[in-house]
Coordinates of C-alpha atoms in Angstrom, one line a residue:
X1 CA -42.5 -8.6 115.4
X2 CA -38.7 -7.3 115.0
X3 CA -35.9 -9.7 114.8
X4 CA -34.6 -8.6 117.8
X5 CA -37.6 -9.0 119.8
X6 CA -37.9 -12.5 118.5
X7 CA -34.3 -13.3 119.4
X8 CA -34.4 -11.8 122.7
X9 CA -36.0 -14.7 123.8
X10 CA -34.4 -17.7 121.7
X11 CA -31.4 -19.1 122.3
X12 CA -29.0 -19.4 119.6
X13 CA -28.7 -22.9 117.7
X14 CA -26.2 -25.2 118.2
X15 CA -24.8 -27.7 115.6
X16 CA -24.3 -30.8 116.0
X17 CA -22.1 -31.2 112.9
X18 CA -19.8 -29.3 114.4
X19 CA -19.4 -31.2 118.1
X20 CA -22.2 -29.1 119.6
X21 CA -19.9 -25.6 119.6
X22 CA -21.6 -22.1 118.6
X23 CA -21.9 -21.2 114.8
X24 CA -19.1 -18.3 113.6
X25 CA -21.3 -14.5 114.0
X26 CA -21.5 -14.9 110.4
X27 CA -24.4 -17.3 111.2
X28 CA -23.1 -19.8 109.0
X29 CA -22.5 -23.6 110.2
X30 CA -21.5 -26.8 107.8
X31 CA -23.2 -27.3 104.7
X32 CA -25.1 -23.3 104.4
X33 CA -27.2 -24.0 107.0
X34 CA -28.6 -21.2 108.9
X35 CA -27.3 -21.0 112.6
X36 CA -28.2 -18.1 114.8
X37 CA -25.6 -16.1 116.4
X38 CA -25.9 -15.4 120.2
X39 CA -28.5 -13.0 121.2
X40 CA -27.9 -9.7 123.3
X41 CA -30.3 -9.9 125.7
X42 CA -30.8 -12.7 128.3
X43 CA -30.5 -16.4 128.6
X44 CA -33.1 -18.6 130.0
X45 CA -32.4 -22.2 131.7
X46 CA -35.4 -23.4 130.3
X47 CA -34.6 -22.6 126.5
X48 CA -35.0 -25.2 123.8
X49 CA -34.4 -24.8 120.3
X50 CA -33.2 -26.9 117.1
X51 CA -30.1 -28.7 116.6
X52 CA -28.2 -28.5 113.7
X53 CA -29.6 -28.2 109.9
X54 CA -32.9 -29.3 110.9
X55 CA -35.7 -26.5 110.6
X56 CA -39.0 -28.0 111.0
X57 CA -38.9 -30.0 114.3
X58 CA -42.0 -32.3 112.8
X59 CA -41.0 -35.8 111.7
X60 CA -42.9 -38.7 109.6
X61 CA -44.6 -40.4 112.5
X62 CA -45.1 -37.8 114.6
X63 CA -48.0 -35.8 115.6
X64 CA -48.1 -31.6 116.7
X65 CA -51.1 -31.5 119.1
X66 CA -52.5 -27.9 120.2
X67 CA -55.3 -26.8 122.5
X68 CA -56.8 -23.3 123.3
X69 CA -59.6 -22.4 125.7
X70 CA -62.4 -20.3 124.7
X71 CA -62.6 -17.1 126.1
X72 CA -64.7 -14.3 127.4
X73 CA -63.4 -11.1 127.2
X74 CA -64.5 -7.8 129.3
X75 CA -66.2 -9.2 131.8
X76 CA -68.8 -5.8 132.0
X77 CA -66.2 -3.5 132.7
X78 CA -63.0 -4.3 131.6
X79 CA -63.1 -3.5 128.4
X80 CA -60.2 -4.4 126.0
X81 CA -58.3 -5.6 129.7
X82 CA -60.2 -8.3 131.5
X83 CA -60.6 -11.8 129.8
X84 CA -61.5 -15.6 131.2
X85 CA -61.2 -18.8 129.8
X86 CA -63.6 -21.2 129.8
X87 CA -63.6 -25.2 129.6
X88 CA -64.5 -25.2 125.9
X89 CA -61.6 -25.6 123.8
X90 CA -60.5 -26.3 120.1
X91 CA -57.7 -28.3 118.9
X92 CA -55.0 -28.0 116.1
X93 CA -53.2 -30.8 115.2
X94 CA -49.8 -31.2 112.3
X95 CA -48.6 -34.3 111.0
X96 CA -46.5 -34.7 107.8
X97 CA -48.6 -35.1 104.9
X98 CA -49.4 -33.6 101.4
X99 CA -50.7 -30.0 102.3
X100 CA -54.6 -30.5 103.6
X101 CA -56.6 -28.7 106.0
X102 CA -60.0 -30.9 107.9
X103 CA -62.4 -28.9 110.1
X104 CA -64.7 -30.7 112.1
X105 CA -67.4 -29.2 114.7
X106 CA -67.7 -25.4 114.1
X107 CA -67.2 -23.7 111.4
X108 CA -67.0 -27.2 109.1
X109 CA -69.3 -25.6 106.5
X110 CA -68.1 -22.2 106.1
X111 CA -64.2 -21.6 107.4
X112 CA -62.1 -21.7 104.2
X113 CA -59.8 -25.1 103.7
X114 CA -57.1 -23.5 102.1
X115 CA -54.1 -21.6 102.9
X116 CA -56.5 -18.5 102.9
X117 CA -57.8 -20.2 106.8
X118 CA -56.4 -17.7 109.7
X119 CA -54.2 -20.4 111.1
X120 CA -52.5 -21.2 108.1
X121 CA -51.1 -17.4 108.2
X122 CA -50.6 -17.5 112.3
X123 CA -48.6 -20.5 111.7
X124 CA -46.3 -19.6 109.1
X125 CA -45.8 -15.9 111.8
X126 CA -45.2 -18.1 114.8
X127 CA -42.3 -19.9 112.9
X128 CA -41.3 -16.5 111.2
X129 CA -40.7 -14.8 114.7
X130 CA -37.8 -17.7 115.5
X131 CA -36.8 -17.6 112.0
X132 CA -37.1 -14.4 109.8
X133 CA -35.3 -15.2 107.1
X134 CA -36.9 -18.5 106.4
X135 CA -40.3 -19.7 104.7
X136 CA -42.3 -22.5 106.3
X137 CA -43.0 -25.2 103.9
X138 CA -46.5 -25.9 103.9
X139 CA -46.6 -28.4 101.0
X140 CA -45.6 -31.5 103.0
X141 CA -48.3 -30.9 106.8
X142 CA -51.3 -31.6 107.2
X143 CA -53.7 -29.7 109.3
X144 CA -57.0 -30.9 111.4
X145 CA -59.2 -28.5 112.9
X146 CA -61.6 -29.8 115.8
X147 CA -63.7 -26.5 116.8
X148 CA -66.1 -26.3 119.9
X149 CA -65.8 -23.0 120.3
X150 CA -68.6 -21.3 117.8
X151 CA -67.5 -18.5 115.9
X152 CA -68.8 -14.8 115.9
X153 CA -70.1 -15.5 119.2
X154 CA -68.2 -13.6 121.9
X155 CA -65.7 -16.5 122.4
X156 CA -62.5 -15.6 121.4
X157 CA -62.9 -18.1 118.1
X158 CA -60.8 -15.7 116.2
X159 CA -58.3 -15.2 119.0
X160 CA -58.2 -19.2 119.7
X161 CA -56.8 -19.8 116.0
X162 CA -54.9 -17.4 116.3
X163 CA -53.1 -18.4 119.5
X164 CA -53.4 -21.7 118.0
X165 CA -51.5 -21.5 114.9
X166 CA -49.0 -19.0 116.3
X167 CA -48.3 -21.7 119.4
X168 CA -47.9 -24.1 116.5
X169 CA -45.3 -22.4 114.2
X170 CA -43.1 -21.6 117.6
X171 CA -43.4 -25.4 118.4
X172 CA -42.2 -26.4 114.3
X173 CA -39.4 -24.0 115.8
X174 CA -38.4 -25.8 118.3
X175 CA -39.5 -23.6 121.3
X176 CA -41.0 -25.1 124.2
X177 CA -44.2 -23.0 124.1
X178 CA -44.7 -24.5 128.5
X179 CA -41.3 -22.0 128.9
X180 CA -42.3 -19.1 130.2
X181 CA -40.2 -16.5 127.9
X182 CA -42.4 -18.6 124.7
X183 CA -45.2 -17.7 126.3
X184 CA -44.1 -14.6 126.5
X185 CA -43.5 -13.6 122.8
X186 CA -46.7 -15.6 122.1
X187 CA -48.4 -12.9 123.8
X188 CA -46.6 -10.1 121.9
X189 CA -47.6 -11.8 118.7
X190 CA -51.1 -12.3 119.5
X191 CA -51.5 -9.2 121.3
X192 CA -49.9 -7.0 118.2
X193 CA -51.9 -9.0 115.6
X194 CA -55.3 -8.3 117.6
X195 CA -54.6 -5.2 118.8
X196 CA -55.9 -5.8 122.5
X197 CA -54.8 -8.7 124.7
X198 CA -58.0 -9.6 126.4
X199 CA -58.6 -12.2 124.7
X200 CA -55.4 -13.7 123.7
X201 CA -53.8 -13.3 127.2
X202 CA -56.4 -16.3 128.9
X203 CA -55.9 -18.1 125.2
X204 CA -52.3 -18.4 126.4
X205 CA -52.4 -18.6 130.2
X206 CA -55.4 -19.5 131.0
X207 CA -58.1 -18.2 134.3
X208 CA -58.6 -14.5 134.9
X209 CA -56.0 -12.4 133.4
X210 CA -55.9 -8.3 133.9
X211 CA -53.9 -7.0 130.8
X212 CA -51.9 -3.5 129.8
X213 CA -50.1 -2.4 126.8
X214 CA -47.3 -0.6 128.4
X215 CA -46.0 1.5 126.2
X216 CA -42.7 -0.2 126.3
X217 CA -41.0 -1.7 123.1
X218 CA -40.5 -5.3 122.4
X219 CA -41.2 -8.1 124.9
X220 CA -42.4 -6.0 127.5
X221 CA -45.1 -4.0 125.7
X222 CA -47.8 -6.4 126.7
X223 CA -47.9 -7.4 130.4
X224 CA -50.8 -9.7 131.8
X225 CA -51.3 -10.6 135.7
X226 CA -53.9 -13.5 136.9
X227 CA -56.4 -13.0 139.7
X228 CA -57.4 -15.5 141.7
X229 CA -60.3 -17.9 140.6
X230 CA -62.4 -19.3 143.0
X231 CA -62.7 -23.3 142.9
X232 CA -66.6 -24.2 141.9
X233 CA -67.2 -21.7 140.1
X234 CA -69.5 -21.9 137.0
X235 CA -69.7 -20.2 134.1
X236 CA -73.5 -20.2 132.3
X237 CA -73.5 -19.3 128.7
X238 CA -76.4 -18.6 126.7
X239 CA -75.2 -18.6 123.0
X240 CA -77.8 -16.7 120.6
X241 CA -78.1 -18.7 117.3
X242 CA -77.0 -15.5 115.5
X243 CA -73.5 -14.0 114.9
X244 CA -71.6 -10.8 115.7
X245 CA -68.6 -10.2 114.0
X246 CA -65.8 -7.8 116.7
X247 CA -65.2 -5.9 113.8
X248 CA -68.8 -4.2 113.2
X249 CA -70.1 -3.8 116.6
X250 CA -66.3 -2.3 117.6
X251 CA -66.9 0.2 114.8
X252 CA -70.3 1.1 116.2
X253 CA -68.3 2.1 119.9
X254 CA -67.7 5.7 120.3
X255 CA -64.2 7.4 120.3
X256 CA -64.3 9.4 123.2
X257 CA -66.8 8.9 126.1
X258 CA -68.0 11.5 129.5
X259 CA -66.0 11.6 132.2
X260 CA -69.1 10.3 134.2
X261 CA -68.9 7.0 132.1
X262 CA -65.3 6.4 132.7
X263 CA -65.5 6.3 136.2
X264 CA -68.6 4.3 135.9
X265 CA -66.9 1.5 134.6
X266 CA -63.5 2.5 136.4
X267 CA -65.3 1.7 139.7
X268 CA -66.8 -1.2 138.8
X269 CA -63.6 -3.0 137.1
X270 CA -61.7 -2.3 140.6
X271 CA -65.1 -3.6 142.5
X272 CA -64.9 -6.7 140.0
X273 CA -60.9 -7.8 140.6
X274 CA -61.5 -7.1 144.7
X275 CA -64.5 -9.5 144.3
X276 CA -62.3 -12.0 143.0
X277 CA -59.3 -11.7 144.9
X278 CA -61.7 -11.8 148.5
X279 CA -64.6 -14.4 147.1
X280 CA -67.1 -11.5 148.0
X281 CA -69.6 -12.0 145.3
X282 CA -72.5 -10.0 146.4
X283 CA -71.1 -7.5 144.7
X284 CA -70.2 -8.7 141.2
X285 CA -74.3 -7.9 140.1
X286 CA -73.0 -4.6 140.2
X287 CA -69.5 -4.7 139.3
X288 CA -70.2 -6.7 136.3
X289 CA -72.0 -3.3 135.0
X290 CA -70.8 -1.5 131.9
X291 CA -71.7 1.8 130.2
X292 CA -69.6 2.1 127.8
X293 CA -70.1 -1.2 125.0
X294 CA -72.8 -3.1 126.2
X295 CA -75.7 -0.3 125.5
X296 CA -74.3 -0.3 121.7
X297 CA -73.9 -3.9 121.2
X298 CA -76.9 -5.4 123.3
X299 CA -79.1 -3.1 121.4
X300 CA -80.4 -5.7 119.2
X301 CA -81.1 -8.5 121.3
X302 CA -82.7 -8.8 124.4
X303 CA -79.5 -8.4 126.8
X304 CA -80.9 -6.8 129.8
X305 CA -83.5 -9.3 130.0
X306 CA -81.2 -11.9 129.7
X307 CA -79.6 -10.5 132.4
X308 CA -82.2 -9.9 134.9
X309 CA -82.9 -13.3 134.3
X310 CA -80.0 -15.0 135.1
X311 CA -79.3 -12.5 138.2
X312 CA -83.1 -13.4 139.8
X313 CA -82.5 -17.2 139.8
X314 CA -79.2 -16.5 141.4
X315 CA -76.4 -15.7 139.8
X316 CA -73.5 -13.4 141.0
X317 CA -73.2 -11.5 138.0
X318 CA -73.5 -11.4 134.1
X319 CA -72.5 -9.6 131.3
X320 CA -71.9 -9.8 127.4
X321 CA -69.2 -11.7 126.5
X322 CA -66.6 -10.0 124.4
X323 CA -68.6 -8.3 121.8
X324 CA -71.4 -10.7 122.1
X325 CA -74.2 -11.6 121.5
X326 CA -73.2 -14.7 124.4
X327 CA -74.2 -13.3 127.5
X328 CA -72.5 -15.4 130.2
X329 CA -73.6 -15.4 133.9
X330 CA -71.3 -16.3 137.2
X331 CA -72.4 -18.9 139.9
X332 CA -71.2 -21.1 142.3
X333 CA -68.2 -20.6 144.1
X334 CA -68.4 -20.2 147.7
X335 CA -67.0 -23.6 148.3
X336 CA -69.2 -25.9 146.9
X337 CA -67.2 -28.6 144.6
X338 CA -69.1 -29.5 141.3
X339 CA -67.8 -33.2 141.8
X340 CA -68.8 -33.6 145.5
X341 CA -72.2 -32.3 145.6
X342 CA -75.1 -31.6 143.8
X343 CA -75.9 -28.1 144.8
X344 CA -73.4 -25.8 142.2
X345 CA -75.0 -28.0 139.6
X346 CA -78.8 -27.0 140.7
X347 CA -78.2 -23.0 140.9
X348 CA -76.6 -23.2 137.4
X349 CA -79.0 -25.0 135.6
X350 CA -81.7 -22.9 137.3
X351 CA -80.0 -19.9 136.0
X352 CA -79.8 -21.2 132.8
X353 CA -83.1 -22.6 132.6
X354 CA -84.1 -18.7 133.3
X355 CA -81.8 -17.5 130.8
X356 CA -83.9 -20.1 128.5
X357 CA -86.9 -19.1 128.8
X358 CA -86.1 -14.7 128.8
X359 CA -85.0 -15.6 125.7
X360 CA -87.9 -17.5 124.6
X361 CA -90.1 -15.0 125.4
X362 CA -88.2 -12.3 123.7
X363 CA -87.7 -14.4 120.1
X364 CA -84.0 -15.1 120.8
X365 CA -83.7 -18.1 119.3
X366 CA -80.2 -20.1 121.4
X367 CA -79.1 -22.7 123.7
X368 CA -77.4 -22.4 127.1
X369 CA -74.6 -24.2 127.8
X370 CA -72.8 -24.7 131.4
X371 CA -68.9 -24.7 131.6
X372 CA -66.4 -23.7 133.9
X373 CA -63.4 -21.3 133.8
X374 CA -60.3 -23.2 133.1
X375 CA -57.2 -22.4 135.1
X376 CA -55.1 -23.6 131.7
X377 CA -54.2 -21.8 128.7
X378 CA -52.8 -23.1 125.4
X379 CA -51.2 -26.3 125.9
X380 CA -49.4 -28.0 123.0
X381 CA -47.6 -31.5 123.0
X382 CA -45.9 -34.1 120.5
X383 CA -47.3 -38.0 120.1
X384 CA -46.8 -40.8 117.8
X385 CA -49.4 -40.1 114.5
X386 CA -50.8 -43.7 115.3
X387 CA -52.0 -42.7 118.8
X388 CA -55.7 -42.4 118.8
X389 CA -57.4 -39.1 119.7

């Protein structure tokens, strides 16, 4: 990320030494400290950033609270472009402290607790993109991981600490990462550091996002658009016991594909948004389809059974998720509300319990677990250290 693209969207500090007036463009106010000189491009009302000599807005006391969704990325078709969240989410939280990092839930065991962890790096970018001449002291936080989302799973685990620890080093910043021009770099970051914004995109702003690299420099190179989520719809994950790591079964893809293929999937990613956006769901067993990944990366599991399974019990549609091996299904949503009724409950547990036993029968050792999509991205928040969580 250039300094210019980070400043297009930041708002120049203001001292308060110096009765709240502008730094000199020698970005230099009282004392050496470092004041940012207006930016060229355009002001937003909503724009928040540090006062004065202060560079890490974390104080003793306080407490830096993160959230990211998991998410599915794909969706069949959409490959590299289409991505959901889902109600699972893991949490990051800062506090001042001598430099320590605690993982609890997934990952405990094996995620490095050092400043080697992914997160530790995404942090120290985050802050880095608001201020590129200064280093982040890490010395003096402390860091605490709570994980639900399993790694090397088809989850977005990866894209989750990322998106976490970038959200966090913008909020040590001072930006407002609810704003919608933060949210906006955070995407840039992510999506430049992954390469592809499917996953990062819902990270950030939750439901069904659509996503394109334009082409364009800066801010504007990755755009993302939501489509509509029904309300009561379920999500039914089956999570095989084994992991997949993005970067081996990605390296297994082809690089070019037939014509044939690419309107394969073409046709079916346009089938899959208009399903969406008119709650016509008939049609999602076949615009979930894919020619182009699934083949290669379901080829070692039984995928197709797993999804035969879930689509005779019921469900609209199913598909790996990102680059697997979960293999999530769709139900529900024509109405029915998972809090009023019983009968969105009963169709997913029957799909999962089908989803089970396909798996059983074909020695894929898992579990199935029934969430929702979740209309909210990252969310990120300050409270007192002594508040219970």
């Amino acid at each position: 990320m250039s300094i210019s693209t980070a400043t297009l969207l930041a708002k120049p500090l203001v001292c308060s030494t110096c009765g709240g007036k502008r730094s000199s463009v020698s970005g230099r106010g009282r004392r050496g400290s470092l004041i940012r000189a207006a930016s060229k491009g355009p002001q937003w009302s909503t724009d928040k950033t540090l006062y004065g000599e202060e560079k890490i807005d974390l104080k003793l006391g306080e407490r830096l609270h993160v959230s990211v969704p998991a998410t599915s990325a794909n969706m069949g078709p959409g490959f590299d472009s289409f991505g959901f969240a889902v109600d699972l989410k893991n949490e990051l939280v800062l506090e001042r402290g001598a430099f320590q990092i605690e993982i609890f839930g997934e990952g405990e065991l094996s995620l490095p607790k050092d400043e080697t962890n992914a997160i530790i790096g995404a942090v120290r970018d985050g802050y880095a993109a608001i201020f590129p001449n200064e280093v982040l002291p890490m010395e003096d936080i402390k860091f605490t991981c709570i994980n639900r989302i399993p790694p090397a799973r088809g989850l977005g685990s990866s894209s989750a600490a990322l998106v976490a620890g970038l959200s966090a080093g913008l909020a040590l910043a001072g930006q407002d990462l609810s704003a919608p021009q933060t949210k906006q770099l955070l995407l840039q970051l992510a999506a430049d550091a992954e390469g592809h914004p499917d996953n990062v995109a819902p990270a950030i702003y939750g439901g069904f996002q659509v996503s394109i690299n334009t082409g364009l420099p800066g801010v504007r190179k990755w755009v993302t658009q939501a489509i509509k989520l029904p309300k009561g719809m379920q999500a039914v994950l089956f999570i095989p016991e084994f992991e997949s790591l993005t970067s081996e079964t990605r390296a297994a893809l082809p690089k070019t594909i037939p014509v044939a293929d690419a309107v394969f999937n073409i046709s079916r990613a346009a089938m899959l948004i208009n399903s969406f956006a008119t709650d016509n769901f008939e049609a999602l067993r076949y615009a979930c389809q894919d020619v182009i990944h699934q083949p290669i990366r379901g080829a070692a599991f039984p995928l197709k059974e797993l999804i035969d399974a879930a689509l005779s019990k019921g469900a609209h549609g199913a598909f790996l998720s990102g680059a697997g091996p979960t293999v999530l299904a769709l139900t529900g949503g024509h109405g029915s509300d998972v809090n009023g009724d019983t009968m969105a409950t009963f169709l997913a547990v029957e799909v999962a319990d089908a989803m089970l036993a396909a798996a059983e029968q074909n020695d894929c050792a898992g579990r199935a677990v029934i969430s929702q999509p979740s209309a909210t991205g990252v969310a990120c928040h300050k409270e007192d250290a002594n508040t219970e969580w």
